[in-house]
PDB file of C-alpha atoms in Angstrom:
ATOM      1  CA  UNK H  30       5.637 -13.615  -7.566  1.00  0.00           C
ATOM      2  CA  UNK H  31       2.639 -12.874  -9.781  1.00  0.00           C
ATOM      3  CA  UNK H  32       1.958  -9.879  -8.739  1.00  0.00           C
ATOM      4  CA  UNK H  33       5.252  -8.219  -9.361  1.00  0.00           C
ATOM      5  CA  UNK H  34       5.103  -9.737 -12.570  1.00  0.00           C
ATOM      6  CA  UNK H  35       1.523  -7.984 -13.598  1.00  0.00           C
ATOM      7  CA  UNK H  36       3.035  -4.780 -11.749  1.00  0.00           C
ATOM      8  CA  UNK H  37       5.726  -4.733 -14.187  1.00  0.00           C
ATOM      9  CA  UNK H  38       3.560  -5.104 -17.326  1.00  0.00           C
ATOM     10  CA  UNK H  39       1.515  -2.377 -15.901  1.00  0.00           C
ATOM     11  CA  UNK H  40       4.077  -0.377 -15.375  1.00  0.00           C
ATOM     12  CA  UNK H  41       3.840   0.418 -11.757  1.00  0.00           C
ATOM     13  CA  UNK H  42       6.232   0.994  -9.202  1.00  0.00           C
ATOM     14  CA  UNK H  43       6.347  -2.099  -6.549  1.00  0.00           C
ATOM     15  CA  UNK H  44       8.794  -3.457  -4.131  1.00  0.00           C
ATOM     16  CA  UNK H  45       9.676  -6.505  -3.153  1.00  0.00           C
ATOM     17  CA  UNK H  46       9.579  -8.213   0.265  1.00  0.00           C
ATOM     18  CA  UNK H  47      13.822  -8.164  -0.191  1.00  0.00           C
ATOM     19  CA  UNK H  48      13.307  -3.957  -0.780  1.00  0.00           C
ATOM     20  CA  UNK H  49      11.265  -4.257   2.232  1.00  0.00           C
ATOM     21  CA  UNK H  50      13.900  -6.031   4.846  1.00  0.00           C
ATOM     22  CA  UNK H  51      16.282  -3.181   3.349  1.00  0.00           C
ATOM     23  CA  UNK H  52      14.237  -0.012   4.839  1.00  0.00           C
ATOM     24  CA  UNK H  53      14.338  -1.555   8.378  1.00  0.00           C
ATOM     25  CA  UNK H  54      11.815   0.541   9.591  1.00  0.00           C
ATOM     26  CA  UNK H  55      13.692   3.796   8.685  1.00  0.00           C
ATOM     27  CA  UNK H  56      11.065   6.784   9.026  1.00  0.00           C
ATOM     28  CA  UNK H  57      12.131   8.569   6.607  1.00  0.00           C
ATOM     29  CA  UNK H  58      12.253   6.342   3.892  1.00  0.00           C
ATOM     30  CA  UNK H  59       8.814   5.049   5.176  1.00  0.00           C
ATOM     31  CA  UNK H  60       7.559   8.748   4.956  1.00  0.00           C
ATOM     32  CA  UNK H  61       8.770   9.018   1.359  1.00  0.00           C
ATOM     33  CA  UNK H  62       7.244   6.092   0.940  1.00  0.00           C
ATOM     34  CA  UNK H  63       3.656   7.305   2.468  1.00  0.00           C
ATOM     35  CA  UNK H  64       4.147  10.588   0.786  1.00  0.00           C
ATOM     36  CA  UNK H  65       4.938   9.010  -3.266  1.00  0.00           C
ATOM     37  CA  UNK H  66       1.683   6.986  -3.206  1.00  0.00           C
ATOM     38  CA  UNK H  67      -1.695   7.538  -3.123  1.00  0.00           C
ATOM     39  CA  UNK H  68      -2.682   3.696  -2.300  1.00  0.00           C
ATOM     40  CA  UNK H  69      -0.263   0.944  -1.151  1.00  0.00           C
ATOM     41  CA  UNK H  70      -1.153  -2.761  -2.106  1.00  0.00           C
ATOM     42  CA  UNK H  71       0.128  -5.814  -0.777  1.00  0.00           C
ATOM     43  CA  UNK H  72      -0.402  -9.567  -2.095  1.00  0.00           C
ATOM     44  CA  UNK H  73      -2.233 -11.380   0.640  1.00  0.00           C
ATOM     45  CA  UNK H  74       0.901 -13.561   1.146  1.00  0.00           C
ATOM     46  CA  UNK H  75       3.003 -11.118   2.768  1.00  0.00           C
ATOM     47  CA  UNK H  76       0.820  -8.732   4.139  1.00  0.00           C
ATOM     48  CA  UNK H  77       1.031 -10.026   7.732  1.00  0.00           C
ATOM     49  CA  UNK H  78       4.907  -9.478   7.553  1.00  0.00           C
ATOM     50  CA  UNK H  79       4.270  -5.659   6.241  1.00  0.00           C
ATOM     51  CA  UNK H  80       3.843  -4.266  10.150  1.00  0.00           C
ATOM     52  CA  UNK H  81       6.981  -6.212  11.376  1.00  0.00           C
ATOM     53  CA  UNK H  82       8.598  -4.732   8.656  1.00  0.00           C
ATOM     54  CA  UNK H  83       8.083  -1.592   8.579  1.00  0.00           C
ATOM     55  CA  UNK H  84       6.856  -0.909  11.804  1.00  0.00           C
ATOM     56  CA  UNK H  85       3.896   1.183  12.977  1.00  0.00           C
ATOM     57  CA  UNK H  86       4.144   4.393  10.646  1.00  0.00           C
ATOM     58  CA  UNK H  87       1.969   3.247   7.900  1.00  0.00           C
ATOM     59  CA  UNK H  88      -1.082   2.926   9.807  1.00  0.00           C
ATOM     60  CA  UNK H  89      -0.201   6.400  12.060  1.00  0.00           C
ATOM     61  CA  UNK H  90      -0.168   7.863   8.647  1.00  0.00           C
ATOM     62  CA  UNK H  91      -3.320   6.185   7.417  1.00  0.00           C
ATOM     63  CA  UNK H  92      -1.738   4.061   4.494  1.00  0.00           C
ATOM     64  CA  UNK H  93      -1.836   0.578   5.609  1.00  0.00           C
ATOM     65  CA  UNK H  94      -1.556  -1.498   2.245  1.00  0.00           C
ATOM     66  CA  UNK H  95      -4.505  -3.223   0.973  1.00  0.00           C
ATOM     67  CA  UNK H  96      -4.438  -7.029   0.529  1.00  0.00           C
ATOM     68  CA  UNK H  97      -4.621  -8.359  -2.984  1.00  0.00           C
ATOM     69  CA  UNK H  98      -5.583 -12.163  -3.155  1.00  0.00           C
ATOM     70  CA  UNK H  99      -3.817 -14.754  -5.176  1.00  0.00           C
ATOM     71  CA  UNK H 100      -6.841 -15.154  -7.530  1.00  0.00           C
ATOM     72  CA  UNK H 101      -7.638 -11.383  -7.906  1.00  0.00           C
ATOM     73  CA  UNK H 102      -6.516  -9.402 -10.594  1.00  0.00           C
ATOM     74  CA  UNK H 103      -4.129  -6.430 -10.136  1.00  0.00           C
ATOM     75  CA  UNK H 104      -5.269  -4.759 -12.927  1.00  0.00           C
ATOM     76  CA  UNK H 105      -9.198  -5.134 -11.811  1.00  0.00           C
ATOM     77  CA  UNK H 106      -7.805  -4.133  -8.007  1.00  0.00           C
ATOM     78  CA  UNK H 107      -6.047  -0.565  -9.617  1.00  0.00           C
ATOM     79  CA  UNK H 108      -9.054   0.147 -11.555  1.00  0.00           C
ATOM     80  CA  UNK H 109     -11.582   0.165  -8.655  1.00  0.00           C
ATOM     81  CA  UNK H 110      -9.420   2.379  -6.381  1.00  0.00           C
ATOM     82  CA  UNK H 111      -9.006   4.426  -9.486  1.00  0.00           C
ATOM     83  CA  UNK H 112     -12.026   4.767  -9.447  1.00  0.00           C
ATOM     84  CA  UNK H 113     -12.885   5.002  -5.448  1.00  0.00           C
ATOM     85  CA  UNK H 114     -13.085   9.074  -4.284  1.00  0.00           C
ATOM     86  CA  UNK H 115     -12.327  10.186  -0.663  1.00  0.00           C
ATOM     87  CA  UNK H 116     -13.598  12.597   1.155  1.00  0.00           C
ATOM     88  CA  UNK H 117     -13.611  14.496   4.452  1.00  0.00           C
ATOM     89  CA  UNK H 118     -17.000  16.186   5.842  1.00  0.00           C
ATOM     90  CA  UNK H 119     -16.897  18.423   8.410  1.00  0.00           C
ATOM     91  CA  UNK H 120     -19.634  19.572  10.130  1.00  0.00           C
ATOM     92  CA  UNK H 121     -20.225  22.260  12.658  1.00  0.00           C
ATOM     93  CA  UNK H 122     -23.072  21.698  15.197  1.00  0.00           C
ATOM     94  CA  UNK H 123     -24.909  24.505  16.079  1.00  0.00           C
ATOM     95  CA  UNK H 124     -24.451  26.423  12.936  1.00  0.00           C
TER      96      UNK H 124
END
């Protein structure tokens, strides 16, 4: 696929929809998963097949993978969530 291709000029780690069959919803190889990454990407081709997959744990654990589109750029698509900051505010009412 393209985007394993541009993954592996980049130099990042990816796996394949063949790697995915193989984890068979195992939780704790989904957990190491969840736990090695900060953001999980997906091209838009197989991102429907990602849940059947792997099963729910992703999105318990907040780390659904992101749809990449056939005509967007991996590179641009690293770059902005590179870029992107999270953050938690808490507030207390009546303080």
């Amino acid at each position: 696929e393209k985007h394993i291709m541009e993954a592996t000029d980049l130099g990042l780690d990816y796996k394949s929809l063949d790697d995915l069959k193989a984890v068979n919803r195992d939780k704790k190889v989904i957990k190491k998963i969840n736990k090695s990454y900060d953001k999980l990407l997906a091209s838009a081709s197989i991102i429907r097949q990602v849940p059947r997959l792997l099963g729910p744990q992703l999105s318990r654990m907040g780390k659904f993978p992101l749809a990449i589109r056939a005509t967007e750029s991996l590179v641009d698509k690293v770059e902005q969530y590179k870029r992107n900051v999270k953050f938690a505010l808490k507030f207390k009412a009546g303080a």
